Amino acid sequence: GDSVTQMEGPVTLSEEAFLTINCTYTATGYPSLFWYVQYPGEGLQLLLKATKADDKGSNKGFEATYRKETTSFHLEKGSVQVSDSAVYFCALSDRSTGGSYIPTFGRGTSLIVHP
Amino acid sequence: DSGVTQTPKHLITATGQRVTLRCSPRSGDLSVYWYQQSLDQGLQFLIQYYNGEERAKGNILERFSAQQFPDLHSELNLSSLELGDSALYFCASSPTRSHFGNEQYFGPGTRLTVT
């Protein structure tokens, strides 16, 4: 079945540091890819997405590029802020054998940013 | 605020009992998704309904069932509860039938504790 693998956290950074959170996937079809963010006590919010190879999703300074050749969708940000502290989830949507699209999430990576 | 509401926020019950979790999607959204988030399993997709009909099924136990009503709200029923069912249960909604490339809007979750 499909799966999403994220680097284990927590990732601890100082403010203004560069962020990379690795995400790789396995899928039987041609999935769409997502990054979601979850702040403490809240539900997940979409951060960015990409639907085809070489697409770059971007939002709020975060970027990720859909790399089909390496089955990866790594999240990057050039300069993190304390307010970016949250849990980040990589996810995909792939067509199941029944024809519907099934969402699959990674286990999440906690990011802690210190002032 | 995503516009998705879930009740109750917290639920404490005993093993063997049955509970019902409720979700109201964003106005106009026809799809409702249910997820279970636990420390050991991460975020697991359970089931999707679209306009009252089951659309996709994930790792949902036979003890669990769901439905979507004509007013589009959804309920997740969990029966014969076990300690391992303790988790955060999220509902998400989207306007489309397919998850491919489409954002889901998550509610704040219901925390279930089984004692």
mmCIF file of C-alpha atoms in Angstrom:
data_model
loop_
_atom_site.group_PDB
_atom_site.id
_atom_site.type_symbol
_atom_site.label_atom_id
_atom_site.label_comp_id
_atom_site.label_asym_id
_atom_site.label_seq_id
_atom_site.Cartn_x
_atom_site.Cartn_y
_atom_site.Cartn_z
ATOM 1 C CA GLY A 1 0.000 0.000 0.000
ATOM 2 C CA ASP A 2 0.905 3.655 -0.138
ATOM 3 C CA SER A 3 3.099 5.174 2.558
ATOM 4 C CA VAL A 4 4.696 8.452 3.555
ATOM 5 C CA THR A 5 7.948 8.616 5.506
ATOM 6 C CA GLN A 6 9.008 11.751 7.305
ATOM 7 C CA MET A 7 12.138 12.478 9.260
ATOM 8 C CA GLU A 8 11.665 11.942 12.949
ATOM 9 C CA GLY A 9 11.579 14.924 15.215
ATOM 10 C CA PRO A 10 11.721 16.995 17.087
ATOM 11 C CA VAL A 11 13.661 19.356 14.891
ATOM 12 C CA THR A 12 15.045 22.156 17.040
ATOM 13 C CA LEU A 13 16.295 25.357 15.418
ATOM 14 C CA SER A 14 17.176 28.896 16.322
ATOM 15 C CA GLU A 15 15.163 31.739 14.855
ATOM 16 C CA GLU A 16 16.235 32.664 11.294
ATOM 17 C CA ALA A 17 17.804 29.255 10.677
ATOM 18 C CA PHE A 18 17.171 27.281 7.481
ATOM 19 C CA LEU A 19 14.623 24.504 7.712
ATOM 20 C CA THR A 20 14.405 21.231 5.822
ATOM 21 C CA ILE A 21 11.964 18.468 6.709
ATOM 22 C CA ASN A 22 12.415 15.424 4.536
ATOM 23 C CA CYS A 23 9.474 13.506 3.111
ATOM 24 C CA THR A 24 9.550 10.502 0.802
ATOM 25 C CA TYR A 25 6.636 8.453 -0.415
ATOM 26 C CA THR A 26 5.647 5.225 -2.079
ATOM 27 C CA ALA A 27 2.531 5.129 -4.208
ATOM 28 C CA THR A 28 1.040 2.793 -6.761
ATOM 29 C CA GLY A 29 -0.387 5.575 -8.850
ATOM 30 C CA TYR A 30 0.445 9.196 -9.573
ATOM 31 C CA PRO A 31 -0.425 10.960 -6.334
ATOM 32 C CA SER A 32 -0.949 14.552 -5.359
ATOM 33 C CA LEU A 33 1.248 15.685 -2.464
ATOM 34 C CA PHE A 34 0.554 17.963 0.497
ATOM 35 C CA TRP A 35 2.127 19.522 3.535
ATOM 36 C CA TYR A 36 -0.165 20.249 6.476
ATOM 37 C CA VAL A 37 0.682 22.056 9.719
ATOM 38 C CA GLN A 38 -0.861 21.457 13.140
ATOM 39 C CA TYR A 39 -0.505 24.064 15.883
ATOM 40 C CA PRO A 40 -0.996 22.972 19.497
ATOM 41 C CA GLY A 41 -4.613 22.184 20.318
ATOM 42 C CA GLU A 42 -5.811 22.701 16.749
ATOM 43 C CA GLY A 43 -6.686 20.676 13.684
ATOM 44 C CA LEU A 44 -4.463 20.403 10.633
ATOM 45 C CA GLN A 45 -4.256 23.238 8.109
ATOM 46 C CA LEU A 46 -3.066 22.930 4.540
ATOM 47 C CA LEU A 47 0.322 24.605 4.089
ATOM 48 C CA LEU A 48 1.005 23.822 0.430
ATOM 49 C CA LYS A 49 0.393 21.238 -2.254
ATOM 50 C CA ALA A 50 1.581 19.945 -5.641
ATOM 51 C CA THR A 51 -0.263 17.798 -8.126
ATOM 52 C CA LYS A 52 2.330 16.867 -10.757
ATOM 53 C CA ALA A 53 6.029 16.239 -11.153
ATOM 54 C CA ASP A 54 8.296 19.295 -10.809
ATOM 55 C CA ASP A 55 5.461 21.406 -9.422
ATOM 56 C CA LYS A 56 6.571 23.661 -6.590
ATOM 57 C CA GLY A 57 4.087 24.432 -3.853
ATOM 58 C CA SER A 58 4.721 27.516 -1.748
ATOM 59 C CA ASN A 59 3.038 29.435 1.055
ATOM 60 C CA LYS A 60 4.152 31.713 3.921
ATOM 61 C CA GLY A 61 7.817 31.310 2.960
ATOM 62 C CA PHE A 62 7.615 27.498 2.885
ATOM 63 C CA GLU A 63 8.340 25.595 -0.333
ATOM 64 C CA ALA A 64 8.326 22.006 -1.518
ATOM 65 C CA THR A 65 8.973 20.520 -4.966
ATOM 66 C CA TYR A 66 7.340 17.342 -6.264
ATOM 67 C CA ARG A 67 10.259 15.105 -7.293
ATOM 68 C CA LYS A 68 8.968 12.028 -9.039
ATOM 69 C CA GLU A 69 12.416 10.605 -9.760
ATOM 70 C CA THR A 70 13.314 10.532 -6.066
ATOM 71 C CA THR A 71 9.696 10.157 -4.804
ATOM 72 C CA SER A 72 10.262 13.082 -2.465
ATOM 73 C CA PHE A 73 8.508 16.265 -1.362
ATOM 74 C CA HIS A 74 10.878 17.926 1.107
ATOM 75 C CA LEU A 75 9.668 21.017 2.970
ATOM 76 C CA GLU A 76 12.013 24.022 3.178
ATOM 77 C CA LYS A 77 11.985 27.508 4.611
ATOM 78 C CA GLY A 78 14.844 29.952 4.411
ATOM 79 C CA SER A 79 14.388 31.654 7.782
ATOM 80 C CA VAL A 80 12.154 30.168 10.484
ATOM 81 C CA GLN A 81 10.345 32.133 13.173
ATOM 82 C CA VAL A 82 9.253 31.150 16.668
ATOM 83 C CA SER A 83 5.669 31.197 15.365
ATOM 84 C CA ASP A 84 6.537 28.334 12.967
ATOM 85 C CA SER A 85 6.798 25.962 15.922
ATOM 86 C CA ALA A 86 4.242 23.255 15.168
ATOM 87 C CA VAL A 87 3.905 19.708 13.857
ATOM 88 C CA TYR A 88 4.269 19.298 10.101
ATOM 89 C CA PHE A 89 2.619 16.449 8.196
ATOM 90 C CA CYS A 90 3.482 15.275 4.714
ATOM 91 C CA ALA A 91 0.572 13.587 2.938
ATOM 92 C CA LEU A 92 -0.439 12.140 -0.388
ATOM 93 C CA SER A 93 -3.640 11.313 -2.182
ATOM 94 C CA ASP A 94 -3.586 8.307 -4.479
ATOM 95 C CA ARG A 95 -6.225 6.409 -6.370
ATOM 96 C CA SER A 96 -7.232 3.165 -4.687
ATOM 97 C CA THR A 97 -8.134 -0.046 -6.483
ATOM 98 C CA GLY A 98 -11.750 0.939 -5.979
ATOM 99 C CA GLY A 99 -11.195 4.153 -7.934
ATOM 100 C CA SER A 100 -11.530 6.643 -5.091
ATOM 101 C CA TYR A 101 -8.647 8.683 -3.749
ATOM 102 C CA ILE A 102 -7.270 7.700 -0.365
ATOM 103 C CA PRO A 103 -5.346 10.177 1.789
ATOM 104 C CA THR A 104 -2.196 8.869 3.487
ATOM 105 C CA PHE A 105 -0.330 10.910 6.088
ATOM 106 C CA GLY A 106 3.174 10.713 7.483
ATOM 107 C CA ARG A 107 3.661 10.489 11.233
ATOM 108 C CA GLY A 108 4.416 14.187 11.564
ATOM 109 C CA THR A 109 7.588 16.092 12.434
ATOM 110 C CA SER A 110 7.629 18.423 15.404
ATOM 111 C CA LEU A 111 9.469 21.711 14.845
ATOM 112 C CA ILE A 112 10.639 23.780 17.799
ATOM 113 C CA VAL A 113 12.087 27.208 17.078
ATOM 114 C CA HIS A 114 13.963 29.042 19.852
ATOM 115 C CA PRO A 115 14.357 32.839 19.947
ATOM 116 C CA ASP B 1 -11.215 28.802 12.365
ATOM 117 C CA SER B 2 -11.705 26.239 9.587
ATOM 118 C CA GLY B 3 -15.508 26.341 9.767
ATOM 119 C CA VAL B 4 -15.664 22.644 10.676
ATOM 120 C CA THR B 5 -17.155 21.927 14.088
ATOM 121 C CA GLN B 6 -16.848 18.786 16.164
ATOM 122 C CA THR B 7 -18.609 17.792 19.344
ATOM 123 C CA PRO B 8 -17.862 16.926 22.029
ATOM 124 C CA LYS B 9 -14.333 18.284 22.557
ATOM 125 C CA HIS B 10 -13.526 15.667 25.164
ATOM 126 C CA LEU B 11 -15.075 12.326 25.976
ATOM 127 C CA ILE B 12 -14.168 9.938 28.766
ATOM 128 C CA THR B 13 -15.794 6.542 28.837
ATOM 129 C CA ALA B 14 -15.196 2.985 29.961
ATOM 130 C CA THR B 15 -14.155 -0.094 28.024
ATOM 131 C CA GLY B 16 -17.017 -1.883 26.318
ATOM 132 C CA GLN B 17 -19.092 1.272 25.925
ATOM 133 C CA ARG B 18 -20.328 2.960 22.756
ATOM 134 C CA VAL B 19 -19.925 6.624 21.827
ATOM 135 C CA THR B 20 -20.962 8.908 18.994
ATOM 136 C CA LEU B 21 -18.826 11.725 17.678
ATOM 137 C CA ARG B 22 -20.420 14.470 15.634
ATOM 138 C CA CYS B 23 -19.061 16.641 12.841
ATOM 139 C CA SER B 24 -20.571 19.570 10.977
ATOM 140 C CA PRO B 25 -18.694 20.396 7.764
ATOM 141 C CA ARG B 26 -18.026 23.845 6.369
ATOM 142 C CA SER B 27 -21.020 25.402 4.734
ATOM 143 C CA GLY B 28 -21.315 24.019 1.216
ATOM 144 C CA ASP B 29 -18.826 21.181 1.627
ATOM 145 C CA LEU B 30 -20.214 17.829 0.533
ATOM 146 C CA SER B 31 -17.348 15.558 1.587
ATOM 147 C CA VAL B 32 -16.602 14.549 5.161
ATOM 148 C CA TYR B 33 -13.511 12.608 6.190
ATOM 149 C CA TRP B 34 -12.814 10.940 9.543
ATOM 150 C CA TYR B 35 -9.330 10.375 10.958
ATOM 151 C CA GLN B 36 -7.861 8.836 14.091
ATOM 152 C CA GLN B 37 -4.689 10.356 15.522
ATOM 153 C CA SER B 38 -2.786 8.370 18.121
ATOM 154 C CA LEU B 39 0.790 8.515 19.363
ATOM 155 C CA ASP B 40 1.743 5.088 18.072
ATOM 156 C CA GLN B 41 -0.168 5.050 14.751
ATOM 157 C CA GLY B 42 0.005 8.669 13.695
ATOM 158 C CA LEU B 43 -2.858 10.087 11.630
ATOM 159 C CA GLN B 44 -4.945 7.317 10.087
ATOM 160 C CA PHE B 45 -7.684 7.855 7.519
ATOM 161 C CA LEU B 46 -10.856 6.029 8.520
ATOM 162 C CA ILE B 47 -13.614 6.816 6.044
ATOM 163 C CA GLN B 48 -14.994 9.410 3.620
ATOM 164 C CA TYR B 49 -18.588 10.293 2.832
ATOM 165 C CA TYR B 50 -19.709 12.383 -0.088
ATOM 166 C CA ASN B 51 -23.223 13.811 -0.171
ATOM 167 C CA GLY B 52 -24.560 11.064 2.056
ATOM 168 C CA GLU B 53 -22.817 8.110 0.441
ATOM 169 C CA GLU B 54 -19.697 6.250 1.478
ATOM 170 C CA ARG B 55 -16.929 7.226 -0.945
ATOM 171 C CA ALA B 56 -13.685 5.754 0.383
ATOM 172 C CA LYS B 57 -12.681 3.488 3.192
ATOM 173 C CA GLY B 58 -9.392 3.369 5.049
ATOM 174 C CA ASN B 59 -8.282 1.561 8.178
ATOM 175 C CA ILE B 60 -11.640 1.562 9.910
ATOM 176 C CA LEU B 61 -12.361 -1.211 12.370
ATOM 177 C CA GLU B 62 -15.584 -3.201 12.119
ATOM 178 C CA ARG B 63 -16.532 -1.878 15.578
ATOM 179 C CA PHE B 64 -16.599 1.607 14.072
ATOM 180 C CA SER B 65 -19.226 2.940 11.717
ATOM 181 C CA ALA B 66 -20.124 6.305 10.258
ATOM 182 C CA GLN B 67 -22.869 8.003 8.334
ATOM 183 C CA GLN B 68 -23.620 11.325 6.728
ATOM 184 C CA PHE B 69 -27.084 12.785 7.076
ATOM 185 C CA PRO B 70 -29.163 14.790 4.571
ATOM 186 C CA ASP B 71 -28.065 18.047 6.220
ATOM 187 C CA LEU B 72 -24.468 16.847 5.562
ATOM 188 C CA HIS B 73 -23.409 16.531 9.169
ATOM 189 C CA SER B 74 -21.701 13.250 9.972
ATOM 190 C CA GLU B 75 -21.465 10.958 12.943
ATOM 191 C CA LEU B 76 -18.779 8.421 13.817
ATOM 192 C CA ASN B 77 -19.973 5.608 16.063
ATOM 193 C CA LEU B 78 -17.417 3.669 18.088
ATOM 194 C CA SER B 79 -18.623 0.566 19.917
ATOM 195 C CA SER B 80 -17.180 -2.094 22.221
ATOM 196 C CA LEU B 81 -14.518 0.403 23.094
ATOM 197 C CA GLU B 82 -11.033 -0.753 24.030
ATOM 198 C CA LEU B 83 -8.200 1.073 25.756
ATOM 199 C CA GLY B 84 -6.394 1.280 22.414
ATOM 200 C CA ASP B 85 -9.206 3.362 20.947
ATOM 201 C CA SER B 86 -8.113 6.297 23.073
ATOM 202 C CA ALA B 87 -7.071 8.916 20.525
ATOM 203 C CA LEU B 88 -7.862 12.230 18.941
ATOM 204 C CA TYR B 89 -10.548 11.889 16.263
ATOM 205 C CA PHE B 90 -10.589 14.495 13.529
ATOM 206 C CA CYS B 91 -13.220 15.305 11.017
ATOM 207 C CA ALA B 92 -12.340 17.167 7.821
ATOM 208 C CA SER B 93 -14.471 18.467 4.996
ATOM 209 C CA SER B 94 -13.978 19.514 1.402
ATOM 210 C CA PRO B 95 -16.249 20.716 -1.370
ATOM 211 C CA THR B 96 -15.229 18.003 -3.819
ATOM 212 C CA ARG B 97 -15.822 14.287 -4.177
ATOM 213 C CA SER B 98 -12.200 13.487 -4.958
ATOM 214 C CA HIS B 99 -9.301 14.113 -2.627
ATOM 215 C CA PHE B 100 -6.840 14.448 -5.495
ATOM 216 C CA GLY B 101 -5.152 17.843 -5.289
ATOM 217 C CA ASN B 102 -7.905 19.207 -3.092
ATOM 218 C CA GLU B 103 -7.569 20.766 0.332
ATOM 219 C CA GLN B 104 -9.320 19.351 3.339
ATOM 220 C CA TYR B 105 -10.457 21.603 6.179
ATOM 221 C CA PHE B 106 -9.952 20.025 9.570
ATOM 222 C CA GLY B 107 -12.027 20.451 12.696
ATOM 223 C CA PRO B 108 -10.455 20.872 16.152
ATOM 224 C CA GLY B 109 -10.925 17.205 17.018
ATOM 225 C CA THR B 110 -12.578 15.136 19.735
ATOM 226 C CA ARG B 111 -10.281 13.659 22.351
ATOM 227 C CA LEU B 112 -11.545 10.233 23.404
ATOM 228 C CA THR B 113 -10.206 8.609 26.546
ATOM 229 C CA VAL B 114 -11.211 5.036 27.271
ATOM 230 C CA THR B 115 -10.568 3.921 30.861
#
